[in-house]
PDB file of C-alpha atoms in Angstrom:
ATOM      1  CA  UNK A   1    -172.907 -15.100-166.338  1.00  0.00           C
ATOM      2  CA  UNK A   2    -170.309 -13.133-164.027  1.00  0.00           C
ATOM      3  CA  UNK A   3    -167.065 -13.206-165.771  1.00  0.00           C
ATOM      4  CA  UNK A   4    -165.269 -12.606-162.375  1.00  0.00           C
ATOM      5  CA  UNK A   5    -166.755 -14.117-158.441  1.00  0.00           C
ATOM      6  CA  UNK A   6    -165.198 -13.441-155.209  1.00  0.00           C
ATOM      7  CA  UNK A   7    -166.477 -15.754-152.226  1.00  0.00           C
ATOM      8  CA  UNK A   8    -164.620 -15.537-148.662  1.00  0.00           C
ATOM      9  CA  UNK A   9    -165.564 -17.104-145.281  1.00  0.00           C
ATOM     10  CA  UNK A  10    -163.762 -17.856-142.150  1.00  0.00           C
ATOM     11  CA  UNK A  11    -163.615 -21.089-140.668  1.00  0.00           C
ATOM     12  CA  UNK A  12    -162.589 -22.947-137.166  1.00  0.00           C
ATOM     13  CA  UNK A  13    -159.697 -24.625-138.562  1.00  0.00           C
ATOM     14  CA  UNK A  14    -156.279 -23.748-138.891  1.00  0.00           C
ATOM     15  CA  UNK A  15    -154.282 -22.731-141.841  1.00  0.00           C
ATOM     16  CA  UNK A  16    -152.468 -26.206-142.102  1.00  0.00           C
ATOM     17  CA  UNK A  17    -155.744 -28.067-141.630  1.00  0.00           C
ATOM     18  CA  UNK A  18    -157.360 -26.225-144.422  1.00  0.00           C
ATOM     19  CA  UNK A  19    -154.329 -26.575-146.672  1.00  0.00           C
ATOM     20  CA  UNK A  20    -153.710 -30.345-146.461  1.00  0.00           C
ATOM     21  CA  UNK A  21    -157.242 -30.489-147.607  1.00  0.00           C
ATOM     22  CA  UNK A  22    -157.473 -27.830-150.388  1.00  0.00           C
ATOM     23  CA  UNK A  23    -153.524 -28.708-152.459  1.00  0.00           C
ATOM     24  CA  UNK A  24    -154.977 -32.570-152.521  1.00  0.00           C
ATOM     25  CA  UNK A  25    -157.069 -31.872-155.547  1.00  0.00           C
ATOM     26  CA  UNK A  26    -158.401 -35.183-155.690  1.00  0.00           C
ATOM     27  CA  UNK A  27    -160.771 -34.055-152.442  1.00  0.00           C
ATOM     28  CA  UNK A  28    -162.475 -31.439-153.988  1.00  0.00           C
ATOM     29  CA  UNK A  29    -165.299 -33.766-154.451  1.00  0.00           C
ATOM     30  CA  UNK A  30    -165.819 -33.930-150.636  1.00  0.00           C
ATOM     31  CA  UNK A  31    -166.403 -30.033-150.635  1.00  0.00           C
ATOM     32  CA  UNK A  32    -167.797 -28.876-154.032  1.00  0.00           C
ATOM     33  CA  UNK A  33    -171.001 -28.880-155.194  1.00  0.00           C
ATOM     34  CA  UNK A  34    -170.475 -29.696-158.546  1.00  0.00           C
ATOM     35  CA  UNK A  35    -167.323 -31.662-158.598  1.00  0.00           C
ATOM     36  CA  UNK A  36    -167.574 -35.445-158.878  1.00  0.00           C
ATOM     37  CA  UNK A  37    -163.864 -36.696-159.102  1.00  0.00           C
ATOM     38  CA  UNK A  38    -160.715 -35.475-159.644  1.00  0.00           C
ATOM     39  CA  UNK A  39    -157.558 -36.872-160.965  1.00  0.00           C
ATOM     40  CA  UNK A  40    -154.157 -36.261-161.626  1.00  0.00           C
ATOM     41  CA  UNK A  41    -152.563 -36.012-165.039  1.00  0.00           C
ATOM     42  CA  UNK A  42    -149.870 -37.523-166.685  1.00  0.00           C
ATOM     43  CA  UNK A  43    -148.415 -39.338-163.676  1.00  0.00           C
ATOM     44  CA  UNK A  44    -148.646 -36.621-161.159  1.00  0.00           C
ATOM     45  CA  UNK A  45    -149.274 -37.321-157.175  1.00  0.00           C
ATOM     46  CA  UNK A  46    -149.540 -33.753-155.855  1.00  0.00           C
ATOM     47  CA  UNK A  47    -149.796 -30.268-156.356  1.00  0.00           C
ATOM     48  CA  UNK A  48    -146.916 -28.086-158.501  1.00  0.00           C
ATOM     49  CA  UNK A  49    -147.097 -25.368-161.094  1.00  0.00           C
ATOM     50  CA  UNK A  50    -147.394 -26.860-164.393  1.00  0.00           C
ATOM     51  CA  UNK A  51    -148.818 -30.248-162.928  1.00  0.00           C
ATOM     52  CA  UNK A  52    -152.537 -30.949-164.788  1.00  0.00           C
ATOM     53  CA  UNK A  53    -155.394 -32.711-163.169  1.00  0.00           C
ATOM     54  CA  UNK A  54    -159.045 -33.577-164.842  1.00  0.00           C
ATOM     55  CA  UNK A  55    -162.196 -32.604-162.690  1.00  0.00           C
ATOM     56  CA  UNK A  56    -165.212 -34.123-163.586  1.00  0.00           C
ATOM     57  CA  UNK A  57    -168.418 -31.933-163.175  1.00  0.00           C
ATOM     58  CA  UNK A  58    -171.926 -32.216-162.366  1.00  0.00           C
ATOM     59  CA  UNK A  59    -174.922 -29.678-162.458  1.00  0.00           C
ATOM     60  CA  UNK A  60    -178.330 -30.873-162.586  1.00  0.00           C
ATOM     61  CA  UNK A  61    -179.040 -33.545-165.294  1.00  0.00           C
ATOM     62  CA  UNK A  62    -175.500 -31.918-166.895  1.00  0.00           C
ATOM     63  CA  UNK A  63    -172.206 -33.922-166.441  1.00  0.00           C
ATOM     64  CA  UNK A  64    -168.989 -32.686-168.106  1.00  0.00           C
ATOM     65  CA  UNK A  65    -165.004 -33.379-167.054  1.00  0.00           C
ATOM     66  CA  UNK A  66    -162.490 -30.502-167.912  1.00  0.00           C
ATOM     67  CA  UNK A  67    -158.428 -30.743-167.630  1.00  0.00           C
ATOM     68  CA  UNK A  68    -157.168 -28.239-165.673  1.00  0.00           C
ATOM     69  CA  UNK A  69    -153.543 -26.842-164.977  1.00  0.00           C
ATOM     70  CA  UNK A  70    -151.891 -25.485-161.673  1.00  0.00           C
ATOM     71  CA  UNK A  71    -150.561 -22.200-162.343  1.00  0.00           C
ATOM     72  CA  UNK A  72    -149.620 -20.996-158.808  1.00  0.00           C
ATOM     73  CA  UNK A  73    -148.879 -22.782-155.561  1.00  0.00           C
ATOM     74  CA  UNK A  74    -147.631 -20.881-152.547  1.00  0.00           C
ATOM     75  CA  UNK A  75    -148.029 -23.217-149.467  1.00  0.00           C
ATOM     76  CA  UNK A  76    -149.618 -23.105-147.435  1.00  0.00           C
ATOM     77  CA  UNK A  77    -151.364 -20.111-148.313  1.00  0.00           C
ATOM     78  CA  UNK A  78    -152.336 -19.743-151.918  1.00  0.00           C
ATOM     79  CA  UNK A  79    -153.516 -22.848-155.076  1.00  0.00           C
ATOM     80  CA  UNK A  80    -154.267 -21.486-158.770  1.00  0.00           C
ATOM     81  CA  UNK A  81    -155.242 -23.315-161.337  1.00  0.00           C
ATOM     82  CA  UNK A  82    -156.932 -22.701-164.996  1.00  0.00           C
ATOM     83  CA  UNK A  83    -159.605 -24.769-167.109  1.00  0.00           C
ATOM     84  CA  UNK A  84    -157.796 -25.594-170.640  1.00  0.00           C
ATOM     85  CA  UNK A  85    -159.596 -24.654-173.643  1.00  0.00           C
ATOM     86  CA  UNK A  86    -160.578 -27.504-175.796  1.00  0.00           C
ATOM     87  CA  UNK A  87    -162.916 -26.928-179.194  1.00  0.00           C
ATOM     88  CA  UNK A  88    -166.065 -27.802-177.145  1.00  0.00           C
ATOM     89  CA  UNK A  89    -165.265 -25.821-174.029  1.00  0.00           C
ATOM     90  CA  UNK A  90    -163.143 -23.066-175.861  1.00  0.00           C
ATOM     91  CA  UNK A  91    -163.461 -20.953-172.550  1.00  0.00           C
ATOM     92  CA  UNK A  92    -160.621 -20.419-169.591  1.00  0.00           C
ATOM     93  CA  UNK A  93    -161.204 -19.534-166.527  1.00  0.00           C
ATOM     94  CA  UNK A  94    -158.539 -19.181-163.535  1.00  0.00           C
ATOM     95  CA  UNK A  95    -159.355 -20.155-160.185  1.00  0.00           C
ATOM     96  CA  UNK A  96    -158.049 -19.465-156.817  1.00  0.00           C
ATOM     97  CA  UNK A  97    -158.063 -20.375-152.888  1.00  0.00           C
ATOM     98  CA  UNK A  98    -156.350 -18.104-150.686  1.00  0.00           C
ATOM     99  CA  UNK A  99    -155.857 -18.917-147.116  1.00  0.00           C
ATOM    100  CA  UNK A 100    -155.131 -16.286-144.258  1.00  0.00           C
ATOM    101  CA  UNK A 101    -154.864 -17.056-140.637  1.00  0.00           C
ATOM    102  CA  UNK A 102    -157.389 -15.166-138.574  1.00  0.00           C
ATOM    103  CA  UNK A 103    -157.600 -15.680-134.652  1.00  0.00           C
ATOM    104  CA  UNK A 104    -157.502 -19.414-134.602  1.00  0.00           C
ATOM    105  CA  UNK A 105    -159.264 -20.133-137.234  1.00  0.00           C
ATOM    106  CA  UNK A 106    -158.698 -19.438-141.406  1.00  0.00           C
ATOM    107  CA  UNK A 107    -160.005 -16.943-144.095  1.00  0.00           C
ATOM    108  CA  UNK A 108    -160.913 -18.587-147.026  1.00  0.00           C
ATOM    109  CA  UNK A 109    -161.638 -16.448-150.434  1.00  0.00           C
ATOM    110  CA  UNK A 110    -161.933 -18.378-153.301  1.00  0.00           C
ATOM    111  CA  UNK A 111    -162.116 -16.414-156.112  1.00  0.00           C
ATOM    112  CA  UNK A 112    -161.893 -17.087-160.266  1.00  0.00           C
ATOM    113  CA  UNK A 113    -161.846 -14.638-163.347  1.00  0.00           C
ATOM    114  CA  UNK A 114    -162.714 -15.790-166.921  1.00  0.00           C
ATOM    115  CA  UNK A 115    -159.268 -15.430-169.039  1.00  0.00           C
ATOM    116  CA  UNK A 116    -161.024 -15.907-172.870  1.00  0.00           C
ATOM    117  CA  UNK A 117    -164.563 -16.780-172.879  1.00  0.00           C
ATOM    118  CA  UNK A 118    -166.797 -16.203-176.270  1.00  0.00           C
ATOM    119  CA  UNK A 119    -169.701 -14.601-175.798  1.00  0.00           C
ATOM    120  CA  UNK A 120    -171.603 -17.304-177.254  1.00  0.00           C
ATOM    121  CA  UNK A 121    -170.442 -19.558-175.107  1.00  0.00           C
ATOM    122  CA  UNK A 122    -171.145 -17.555-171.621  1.00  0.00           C
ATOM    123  CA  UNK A 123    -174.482 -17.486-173.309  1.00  0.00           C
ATOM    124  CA  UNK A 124    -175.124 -21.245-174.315  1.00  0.00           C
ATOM    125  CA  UNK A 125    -173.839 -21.963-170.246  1.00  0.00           C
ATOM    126  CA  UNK A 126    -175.440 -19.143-168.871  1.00  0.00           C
ATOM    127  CA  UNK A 127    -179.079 -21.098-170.425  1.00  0.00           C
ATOM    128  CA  UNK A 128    -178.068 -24.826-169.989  1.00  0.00           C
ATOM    129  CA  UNK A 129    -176.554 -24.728-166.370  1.00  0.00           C
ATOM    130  CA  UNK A 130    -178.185 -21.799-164.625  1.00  0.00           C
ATOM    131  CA  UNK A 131    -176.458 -22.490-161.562  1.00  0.00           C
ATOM    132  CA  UNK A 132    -173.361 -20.679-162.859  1.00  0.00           C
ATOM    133  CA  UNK A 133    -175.621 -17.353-163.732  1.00  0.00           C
ATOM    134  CA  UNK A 134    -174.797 -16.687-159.787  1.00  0.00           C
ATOM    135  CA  UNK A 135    -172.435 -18.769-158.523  1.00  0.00           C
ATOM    136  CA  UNK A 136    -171.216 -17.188-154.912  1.00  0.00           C
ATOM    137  CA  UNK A 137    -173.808 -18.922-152.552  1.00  0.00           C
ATOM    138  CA  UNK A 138    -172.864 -22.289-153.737  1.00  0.00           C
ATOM    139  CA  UNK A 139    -168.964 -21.462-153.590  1.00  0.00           C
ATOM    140  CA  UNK A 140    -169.370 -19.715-149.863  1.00  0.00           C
ATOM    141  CA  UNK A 141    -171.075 -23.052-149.315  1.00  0.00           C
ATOM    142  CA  UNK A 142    -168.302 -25.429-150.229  1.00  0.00           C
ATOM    143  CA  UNK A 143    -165.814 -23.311-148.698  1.00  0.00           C
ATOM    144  CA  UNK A 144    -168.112 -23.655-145.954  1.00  0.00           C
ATOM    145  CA  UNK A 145    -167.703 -27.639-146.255  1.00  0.00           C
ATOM    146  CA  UNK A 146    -164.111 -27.029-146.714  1.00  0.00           C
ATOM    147  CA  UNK A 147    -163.502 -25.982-143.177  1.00  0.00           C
ATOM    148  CA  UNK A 148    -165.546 -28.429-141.630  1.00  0.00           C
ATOM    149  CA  UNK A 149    -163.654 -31.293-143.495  1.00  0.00           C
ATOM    150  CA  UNK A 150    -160.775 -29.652-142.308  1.00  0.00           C
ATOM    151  CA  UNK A 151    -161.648 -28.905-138.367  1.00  0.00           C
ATOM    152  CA  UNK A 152    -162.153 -32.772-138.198  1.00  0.00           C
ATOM    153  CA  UNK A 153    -158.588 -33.534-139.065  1.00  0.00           C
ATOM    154  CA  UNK A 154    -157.034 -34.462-136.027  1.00  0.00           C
ATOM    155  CA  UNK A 155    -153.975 -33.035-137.222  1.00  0.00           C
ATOM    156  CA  UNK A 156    -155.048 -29.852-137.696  1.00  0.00           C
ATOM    157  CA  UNK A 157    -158.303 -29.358-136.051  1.00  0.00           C
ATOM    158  CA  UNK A 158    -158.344 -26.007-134.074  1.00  0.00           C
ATOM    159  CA  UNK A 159    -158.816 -26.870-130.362  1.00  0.00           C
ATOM    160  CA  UNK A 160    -161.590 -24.771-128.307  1.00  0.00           C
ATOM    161  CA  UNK A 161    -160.538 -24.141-124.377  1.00  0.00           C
TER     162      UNK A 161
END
């Protein structure tokens, strides 16, 4: 399993477009390919350092939810979060969507980096859900779907002459 990804595209939508779509957490499941749901935490209703949320997962026949905190938020260019350790998913992995304006359109790079992982547990995942053995097709992909969610917002949508 790669302890550290790095996925960029660029897409025909603007900067705003993309952003309304990527700090609402709770549409990642219109994007991802492994993300079901998301919700927010302990009374939160959008995105702030500090402010948790609770993605639940699928891969395959696999199905798993894991809390997650936002540890950066630079708008409307820049969303961190991290996966919180628990005892059966002791690992924690930051993860991050940049946006940069290029032309008329919007460079995506979504990147994340492992913080603590055990070995044994990059092994026991790396076996079980060997989908995340090589994971930058499917996140070019959803960044992919990203921008096309976001080009058909009318309020954002970049406009072709």
């Amino acid at each position: 399993m790669a302890r550290t990804c790095r996925t960029e595209v660029i897409v025909d939508a603007s900067v705003e477009a993309v952003w309304r779509v990527v700090e609402d957490v709770t549409r990642t499941s219109e994007w991802s390919h492994e993300c079901l749901r998301v919700v927010w935490l302990r009374g939160a209703t959008a995105a702030a350092p500090g402010v948790r949320f609770r993605g639940y997962n699928r891969a395959g026949r696999l199905r798993w939810s894991r809390s997650c905190e936002i540890i950066a938020l630079e708008a409307p260019h820049l969303i961190t979060w991290r996966t919180l350790p628990t005892p059966l998913f002791p690992d924690s992995t930051d993860w991050t969507i940049a946006l940069e304006p290029v032309g008329t359109g919007t460079r995506l790079v979504q990147t994340y980096r492992m913080r603590s992982t055990p070995r044994w547990f990059r092994w026991v995942v790396g076996r079980l859900v060997r989908t995340h053995v090589d994971r930058s097709g499917a996140l070019a992909e959803d960044l992919r779907r990203l921008g096309a969610i976001a080009a058909r917002d009318p309020q954002g949508a970049v406009t072709r002459h």
